[in-house]
Coordinates of C-alpha atoms in Angstrom, one line a residue:
M118 CA 90.4 66.2 111.2
S119 CA 90.4 69.1 108.7
T120 CA 90.0 72.6 109.6
D121 CA 87.5 74.7 107.8
I122 CA 88.7 78.0 106.5
F123 CA 86.6 80.5 104.7
V124 CA 88.3 82.7 102.0
V125 CA 86.5 86.0 101.3
G126 CA 86.7 86.4 97.4
L127 CA 88.3 82.9 96.7
D128 CA 89.2 82.3 93.1
E129 CA 90.4 79.5 91.0
E130 CA 94.0 80.7 90.8
N131 CA 94.4 81.3 94.6
Q132 CA 92.5 78.1 95.3
R133 CA 95.5 76.3 93.5
V134 CA 98.0 78.3 95.5
L135 CA 96.3 77.4 98.8
D136 CA 96.0 73.8 97.8
R137 CA 99.9 73.7 97.4
L138 CA 100.5 75.1 100.9
P139 CA 102.3 72.7 103.2
W140 CA 99.7 70.7 105.3
A141 CA 97.1 71.8 102.8
A142 CA 95.5 68.3 103.4
S143 CA 94.6 69.5 106.9
Y144 CA 92.6 72.4 105.6
R145 CA 89.3 72.8 103.7
F146 CA 89.0 76.0 102.0
H147 CA 85.5 77.5 101.3
G148 CA 84.8 80.4 99.1
L149 CA 82.9 83.3 100.9
L150 CA 81.6 85.8 98.4
T151 CA 83.1 85.9 94.8
P152 CA 85.5 88.4 93.4
E153 CA 82.9 89.6 91.0
E154 CA 80.5 90.3 94.0
L155 CA 83.1 92.3 95.8
Q156 CA 84.8 94.3 93.1
H157 CA 82.5 94.7 90.0
G158 CA 79.8 97.2 89.6
D159 CA 78.1 98.8 92.7
I160 CA 79.5 97.8 96.1
D161 CA 76.9 97.3 98.7
V162 CA 78.8 96.5 101.9
E163 CA 75.7 95.9 104.0
A164 CA 74.2 93.4 101.5
L165 CA 77.7 91.7 101.3
L166 CA 77.8 91.2 105.0
K167 CA 74.2 89.8 105.0
T168 CA 75.1 87.4 102.1
A169 CA 78.4 86.3 103.9
Q170 CA 76.7 85.9 107.4
H171 CA 73.8 83.8 105.9
Q172 CA 76.4 81.4 104.2
L173 CA 78.4 81.1 107.5
D174 CA 75.3 80.6 109.7
A175 CA 74.2 77.8 107.2
F176 CA 77.6 76.1 107.5
D177 CA 77.2 72.7 109.3
G178 CA 80.5 72.6 111.0
E179 CA 83.1 74.7 113.1
I180 CA 84.5 77.8 111.4
G181 CA 88.2 77.7 111.9
A182 CA 89.1 81.0 110.3
I183 CA 87.9 83.8 108.0
V184 CA 90.7 85.3 105.8
T185 CA 91.3 87.3 102.7
Y186 CA 94.0 88.4 100.4
W187 CA 91.9 91.1 98.6
D188 CA 91.6 95.0 99.0
F189 CA 88.4 96.8 99.9
P190 CA 85.8 95.7 100.6
A191 CA 87.0 92.2 101.5
A192 CA 89.8 93.6 103.8
S193 CA 87.1 95.5 105.8
L194 CA 84.5 92.8 105.8
V195 CA 86.9 90.2 107.5
P196 CA 87.3 92.0 110.8
I197 CA 83.6 92.6 111.0
L198 CA 82.7 89.0 110.3
C199 CA 85.5 87.6 112.6
E200 CA 84.2 89.8 115.6
R201 CA 80.7 88.2 115.1
Y202 CA 82.2 84.7 115.1
G203 CA 84.8 85.2 117.7
L204 CA 87.8 84.6 115.4
P205 CA 91.2 86.2 115.4
C206 CA 91.6 89.2 113.2
V207 CA 93.1 92.7 112.7
P208 CA 90.9 95.4 114.5
L209 CA 88.7 97.2 112.0
E210 CA 90.0 100.5 113.0
A211 CA 93.6 99.5 112.3
I212 CA 92.4 98.3 108.8
L213 CA 90.6 101.6 108.1
K214 CA 93.7 103.6 109.2
C215 CA 95.6 101.9 106.4
E216 CA 92.9 101.9 103.7
H217 CA 91.9 105.6 104.1
K218 CA 95.0 107.3 102.4
Y219 CA 94.5 110.6 104.3
W220 CA 93.9 109.0 107.8
S221 CA 97.0 106.8 107.0
R222 CA 99.2 109.8 106.2
L223 CA 98.1 111.6 109.4
E224 CA 99.0 108.5 111.4
Q225 CA 102.3 108.0 109.7
R226 CA 103.3 111.6 110.3
E227 CA 103.2 110.9 114.0
V228 CA 106.1 108.5 113.9
I229 CA 108.1 108.9 110.5
D230 CA 109.4 111.8 108.5
E231 CA 109.8 109.8 105.3
L232 CA 106.6 111.3 103.8
P233 CA 105.6 113.6 100.9
N234 CA 103.6 116.8 101.4
F235 CA 100.0 116.1 101.2
G236 CA 96.4 117.4 101.8
I237 CA 92.8 117.1 100.8
V238 CA 91.3 118.6 97.7
D239 CA 87.7 120.2 98.2
L240 CA 85.8 118.4 95.4
D241 CA 82.7 120.5 96.5
D242 CA 84.6 123.8 95.6
E243 CA 83.4 125.2 92.2
H244 CA 87.2 125.7 91.4
P245 CA 89.1 123.2 93.4
A246 CA 92.7 124.2 94.2
P247 CA 95.8 122.2 95.3
P248 CA 96.2 122.0 99.1
A249 CA 98.5 124.5 100.7
G250 CA 102.0 123.4 100.8
V251 CA 101.6 120.7 98.0
G252 CA 103.5 121.6 94.8
F253 CA 103.7 120.2 91.3
P254 CA 104.2 117.6 90.1
M255 CA 101.6 115.8 92.3
W256 CA 99.4 112.8 92.4
L257 CA 95.7 113.0 92.9
K258 CA 93.8 110.0 94.0
P259 CA 90.6 109.1 96.0
V260 CA 91.2 108.5 99.8
K261 CA 90.1 104.9 98.9
S262 CA 90.4 103.1 95.6
F263 CA 92.1 100.0 94.3
S264 CA 94.2 98.9 91.4
S265 CA 95.4 102.5 90.9
E266 CA 91.9 103.4 89.6
L267 CA 91.4 107.3 89.3
A268 CA 95.0 107.9 90.3
F269 CA 96.3 110.9 88.0
K270 CA 99.7 112.6 88.0
A271 CA 99.4 116.4 87.4
E272 CA 102.3 118.5 86.4
N273 CA 100.3 121.8 86.2
E274 CA 97.0 123.5 86.9
A275 CA 95.3 122.3 83.7
E276 CA 96.2 118.6 84.4
F277 CA 95.1 119.2 88.0
A278 CA 91.7 120.5 86.9
D279 CA 91.2 117.5 84.4
A280 CA 92.2 115.0 87.0
V281 CA 89.9 116.5 89.7
A282 CA 87.0 116.4 87.2
E283 CA 87.6 112.7 86.6
I284 CA 87.8 111.8 90.3
R285 CA 84.8 113.9 91.1
D286 CA 82.8 111.9 88.7
G287 CA 83.9 108.5 89.8
V288 CA 85.0 108.7 93.5
G289 CA 81.5 107.6 94.8
R290 CA 81.7 104.1 93.4
V291 CA 84.1 103.0 96.1
G292 CA 83.9 106.1 98.4
E293 CA 80.2 105.7 99.3
P294 CA 80.4 102.1 100.4
F295 CA 83.8 102.9 102.2
G296 CA 82.0 105.6 104.1
Y297 CA 79.6 102.9 105.3
V298 CA 82.5 101.0 106.8
L299 CA 83.9 104.1 108.3
D300 CA 80.7 104.7 110.2
Q301 CA 81.3 101.4 112.1
V302 CA 84.3 103.0 114.0
R303 CA 84.6 106.2 116.1
L304 CA 86.4 108.6 113.8
P305 CA 88.7 111.5 114.7
P306 CA 87.0 114.8 113.6
E307 CA 89.4 115.4 110.8
I308 CA 88.6 112.1 109.1
A309 CA 84.8 112.4 109.9
E310 CA 84.9 115.8 108.1
V311 CA 86.4 114.4 104.9
G312 CA 84.5 111.0 104.8
G313 CA 85.3 108.2 102.4
A314 CA 84.6 109.9 99.0
A315 CA 87.3 112.5 99.1
C316 CA 90.5 113.4 97.1
L317 CA 94.1 113.2 98.4
A318 CA 96.9 115.3 96.8
E319 CA 100.5 114.6 97.5
E320 CA 103.6 115.6 95.9
A321 CA 105.2 113.1 93.5
L322 CA 107.8 110.9 95.0
H323 CA 111.1 110.0 93.2
G324 CA 113.5 107.1 93.1
V325 CA 112.9 103.4 92.5
Q326 CA 109.8 101.6 93.8
A327 CA 110.0 98.7 96.3
A328 CA 107.8 97.1 98.9
V329 CA 108.1 95.0 102.0
E330 CA 105.7 92.2 103.0
G331 CA 105.3 91.3 106.7
Y332 CA 102.8 90.5 109.6
V333 CA 102.1 91.3 113.1
Y334 CA 101.5 88.5 115.6
Q335 CA 100.7 89.5 119.3
G336 CA 102.2 92.9 118.9
E337 CA 105.4 91.8 117.2
V338 CA 106.0 93.2 113.6
V339 CA 107.8 90.9 111.4
V340 CA 109.1 91.8 107.8
Y341 CA 109.8 88.6 105.9
G342 CA 110.4 89.9 102.4
A343 CA 111.4 92.9 100.2
L344 CA 110.5 93.2 96.6
D345 CA 111.3 95.7 93.6
S346 CA 108.6 97.3 91.6
I347 CA 109.8 98.3 88.1
N348 CA 107.8 100.5 85.8
Y349 CA 107.7 100.8 81.9
P350 CA 110.2 103.4 80.8
D351 CA 108.7 106.9 81.1
S352 CA 105.5 105.5 82.6
S353 CA 103.9 105.0 86.0
S354 CA 102.6 101.6 85.0
F355 CA 104.2 98.6 86.4
L356 CA 106.4 96.5 84.2
R357 CA 107.2 93.8 86.9
H358 CA 107.5 93.1 90.6
Q359 CA 110.5 90.9 91.5
Y360 CA 111.4 89.0 94.6
P361 CA 113.8 89.3 96.3
S362 CA 114.6 93.0 96.0
Q363 CA 118.0 93.7 94.3
L364 CA 118.4 96.8 96.4
G365 CA 121.2 96.8 99.0
E366 CA 120.9 96.0 102.6
E367 CA 120.7 99.6 103.7
P368 CA 117.5 100.6 102.0
V369 CA 115.7 97.3 102.8
Q370 CA 116.6 97.8 106.5
R371 CA 115.4 101.3 106.3
M372 CA 112.0 100.1 104.9
R373 CA 111.8 97.5 107.7
D374 CA 112.4 100.1 110.4
V375 CA 109.8 102.4 108.9
A376 CA 107.3 99.4 108.7
E377 CA 107.8 98.5 112.2
R378 CA 107.1 102.1 113.5
V379 CA 104.1 102.6 111.4
M380 CA 102.3 99.4 112.1
R381 CA 102.7 99.7 115.8
R382 CA 101.5 103.3 115.7
I383 CA 98.4 102.1 113.7
G384 CA 97.6 99.4 116.2
Y385 CA 97.8 96.6 113.7
D386 CA 97.9 93.1 115.0
N387 CA 97.2 89.5 113.9
G388 CA 97.3 90.1 110.2
T389 CA 99.5 90.5 107.2
F390 CA 100.4 93.7 105.4
S391 CA 102.4 95.0 102.5
I392 CA 103.9 98.6 102.4
E393 CA 105.1 100.4 99.2
F394 CA 108.1 102.7 99.2
F395 CA 110.2 104.9 96.9
C396 CA 113.9 104.4 97.5
D397 CA 116.9 106.5 96.6
P398 CA 119.5 103.7 95.7
E399 CA 122.6 106.2 96.3
S400 CA 121.5 107.5 99.7
G401 CA 119.5 104.6 100.9
Q402 CA 116.7 107.0 101.9
V403 CA 113.2 105.7 101.6
C404 CA 109.9 107.5 101.5
L405 CA 106.6 105.5 102.3
L406 CA 104.1 105.5 99.4
E407 CA 101.1 103.3 100.7
I408 CA 100.2 100.7 103.3
N409 CA 98.0 97.7 102.3
P410 CA 96.3 95.9 105.1
R411 CA 96.8 92.5 103.6
H412 CA 99.6 90.5 102.0
S413 CA 99.8 90.7 98.2
Q414 CA 98.1 87.6 96.6
S415 CA 99.7 88.8 93.3
H416 CA 103.1 88.0 94.8
A417 CA 102.2 84.4 96.0
E418 CA 103.9 82.6 93.2
L419 CA 107.1 84.8 93.6
F420 CA 107.4 83.7 97.2
E421 CA 106.6 80.1 96.2
F422 CA 109.2 80.0 93.4
V423 CA 112.0 81.4 95.7
D424 CA 111.1 80.5 99.2
G425 CA 109.3 77.2 98.4
V426 CA 105.9 78.3 99.9
A427 CA 103.5 81.1 99.1
N428 CA 102.9 84.0 101.4
H429 CA 99.3 82.7 101.8
E430 CA 100.7 80.4 104.4
I431 CA 101.1 83.3 106.8
M432 CA 97.6 84.6 106.1
V433 CA 96.2 81.1 107.0
R434 CA 98.2 80.7 110.2
L435 CA 97.3 84.2 111.5
G436 CA 93.6 83.4 110.7
L437 CA 93.9 80.3 112.9
G438 CA 95.5 82.3 115.6
Q439 CA 98.9 80.7 115.2
D440 CA 102.4 82.1 115.2
P441 CA 103.6 82.0 111.6
G442 CA 107.2 81.4 112.7
R443 CA 110.3 81.7 110.6
R444 CA 110.2 81.2 106.8
A445 CA 112.9 78.9 105.4
S446 CA 114.2 79.8 101.9
K447 CA 114.3 76.5 100.0
G448 CA 112.7 77.2 96.7
K449 CA 114.0 76.1 93.3
Y450 CA 114.9 79.6 92.0
Q451 CA 116.9 82.6 93.3
I452 CA 114.6 85.4 91.8
A453 CA 111.2 85.5 90.4
G454 CA 109.1 88.2 88.8
K455 CA 105.5 89.0 88.1
W456 CA 105.6 90.7 84.6
Y457 CA 102.7 92.8 83.2
L458 CA 102.4 92.7 79.2
R459 CA 100.6 96.0 78.5
R460 CA 99.2 98.0 75.6
F461 CA 99.0 101.9 76.1
E462 CA 96.3 102.6 73.6
D463 CA 92.7 101.3 73.6
A464 CA 91.6 98.8 70.9
L465 CA 89.1 96.0 70.2
V466 CA 90.8 92.7 71.1
T467 CA 90.4 90.3 68.0
R468 CA 92.5 87.4 69.1
V469 CA 94.3 86.2 72.3
P470 CA 96.7 83.3 72.7
T471 CA 95.0 79.8 72.9
R472 CA 95.5 77.4 75.8
D473 CA 97.5 75.1 73.5
E474 CA 99.8 78.0 72.6
I475 CA 100.4 79.0 76.2
A476 CA 101.0 75.2 77.1
A477 CA 103.5 75.0 74.5
I478 CA 105.4 78.0 75.8
T479 CA 105.4 76.9 79.4
D480 CA 106.6 73.5 78.2
R481 CA 109.6 75.1 76.4
V482 CA 110.4 77.7 79.0
D483 CA 111.2 76.5 82.5
G484 CA 109.7 78.3 85.5
V485 CA 107.0 80.3 83.7
Q486 CA 103.3 80.7 84.4
I487 CA 101.1 82.9 82.0
E488 CA 97.6 84.2 82.6
I489 CA 95.8 86.0 79.9
V490 CA 93.8 89.1 80.9
A491 CA 92.6 90.6 77.7
E492 CA 89.4 89.0 76.1
A493 CA 88.7 88.4 72.5
G494 CA 85.7 90.4 71.4
K495 CA 86.0 93.2 74.1
R496 CA 87.7 96.5 73.9
L497 CA 90.7 96.9 76.3
S498 CA 88.9 99.9 78.1
E499 CA 86.1 97.4 79.1
L500 CA 88.6 95.5 81.3
P501 CA 87.9 96.0 85.1
E502 CA 90.6 97.2 87.5
Q503 CA 93.0 98.9 85.2
D504 CA 95.3 101.8 86.0
S505 CA 94.7 105.2 84.5
Y506 CA 97.3 105.0 81.7
S507 CA 97.5 101.5 80.3
F508 CA 95.7 98.1 79.6
E509 CA 96.8 94.7 80.8
L510 CA 97.1 92.1 78.2
A511 CA 98.7 89.3 80.3
Q512 CA 100.5 88.6 83.4
L513 CA 103.6 86.4 83.4
F514 CA 105.2 84.8 86.4
V515 CA 109.0 84.2 85.5
A516 CA 111.6 82.5 87.8
A517 CA 115.2 82.1 87.1
H518 CA 118.6 82.1 88.8
T519 CA 119.6 85.5 87.8
E520 CA 117.8 88.7 86.9
H521 CA 119.3 88.6 83.4
E522 CA 118.0 85.1 82.9
M523 CA 114.6 86.0 84.1
T524 CA 114.5 89.0 81.7
Q525 CA 115.5 86.9 78.7
K526 CA 112.8 84.2 79.6
Y527 CA 110.2 87.0 79.6
V528 CA 111.2 88.4 76.2
E529 CA 111.2 85.0 74.7
C530 CA 107.6 84.3 76.1
V531 CA 106.3 87.6 74.9
A532 CA 107.6 87.1 71.4
A533 CA 105.6 83.9 71.2
L534 CA 102.3 85.4 72.6
R535 CA 100.0 86.2 69.6
F536 CA 97.6 88.9 70.3
E537 CA 95.7 90.7 67.6
F538 CA 93.8 94.1 67.7
D539 CA 91.5 96.4 65.7
G540 CA 92.5 99.8 66.7
R541 CA 89.4 101.6 65.5

């Protein structure tokens, strides 16, 4: 007998990852809402819930689990739907304590000191000012967004004003539907006051970026992996994520300790998470950047390359109410990275690599997968879900036995990828 599992936002790439999981023959995966419905254009949470519930009610069979690996609104839809159908899930309030950046900071402050100074910017003020105690350089971002949309670094008052103007114009697209979800729980007064379409300011963190992935099962917090996040030189845009982390054991253990304290404080249970940090490699000190109430689907192939099984497996087991158990490291490679090939100026894309060209590269270079993001005939600025400072051309998953070998493979692949642009 196969177990039917509904995946909110199922796409072709992740369908392939799910189909490669151990015991995948025992599961039937069904898409529930499309990534386009969830992330593009206006987000109508109430309508999405009705559409999803209609599909689930029409299903002729037993629903084994409802899961997702996406950010808002998918991460918030899952606990609402699971509660309606009596399925295991993370409490909605715990999800929101992660997703609302200001609420999350207030909760974190109760149990850890590894935080920057932070506060809310009053977007309704005619002349908004930095919050008291938050100095330059600082980051300004909506209390809820995804893919670093509307996140700006301000070094001075002029850059602060420009960033606030951009955020004020765009914060409602995600903030208003996020407010609808916030209304489903009892909010503390300080969160009810700022709502879902607010702006958070926090002092810029320093060091190298890293992350941990983990889960909570019946109250026990388990961190099963640590990764490095490496930026382009003199940029806040990611060059690559790599697994496992090449930091020493001390900062990894500190990240693990912080994760355990924070997730217990939030009341997170029966779900996966990923937490981003800044680390000082000399002192081993860590500072928490952001909590994501989901595992990272963009890291799935990295775990698959190194551990032999994607992190999606844990999501599936928890969705079924099962203990994920220990992960055995038995992959083919010792290190893997997800690389982001970017352009830092807008342009019209006139050519992208063909399928045959990509196949020739992956046939020649072992342990490589390539996904083209840019589209011929479109401007880079028309791409959805880009950060505030760059445009993705392609994503390359590269596995190797050493970090040096992985970098060499990436350079070889990029040299063979033929993009063309019209900069006018």
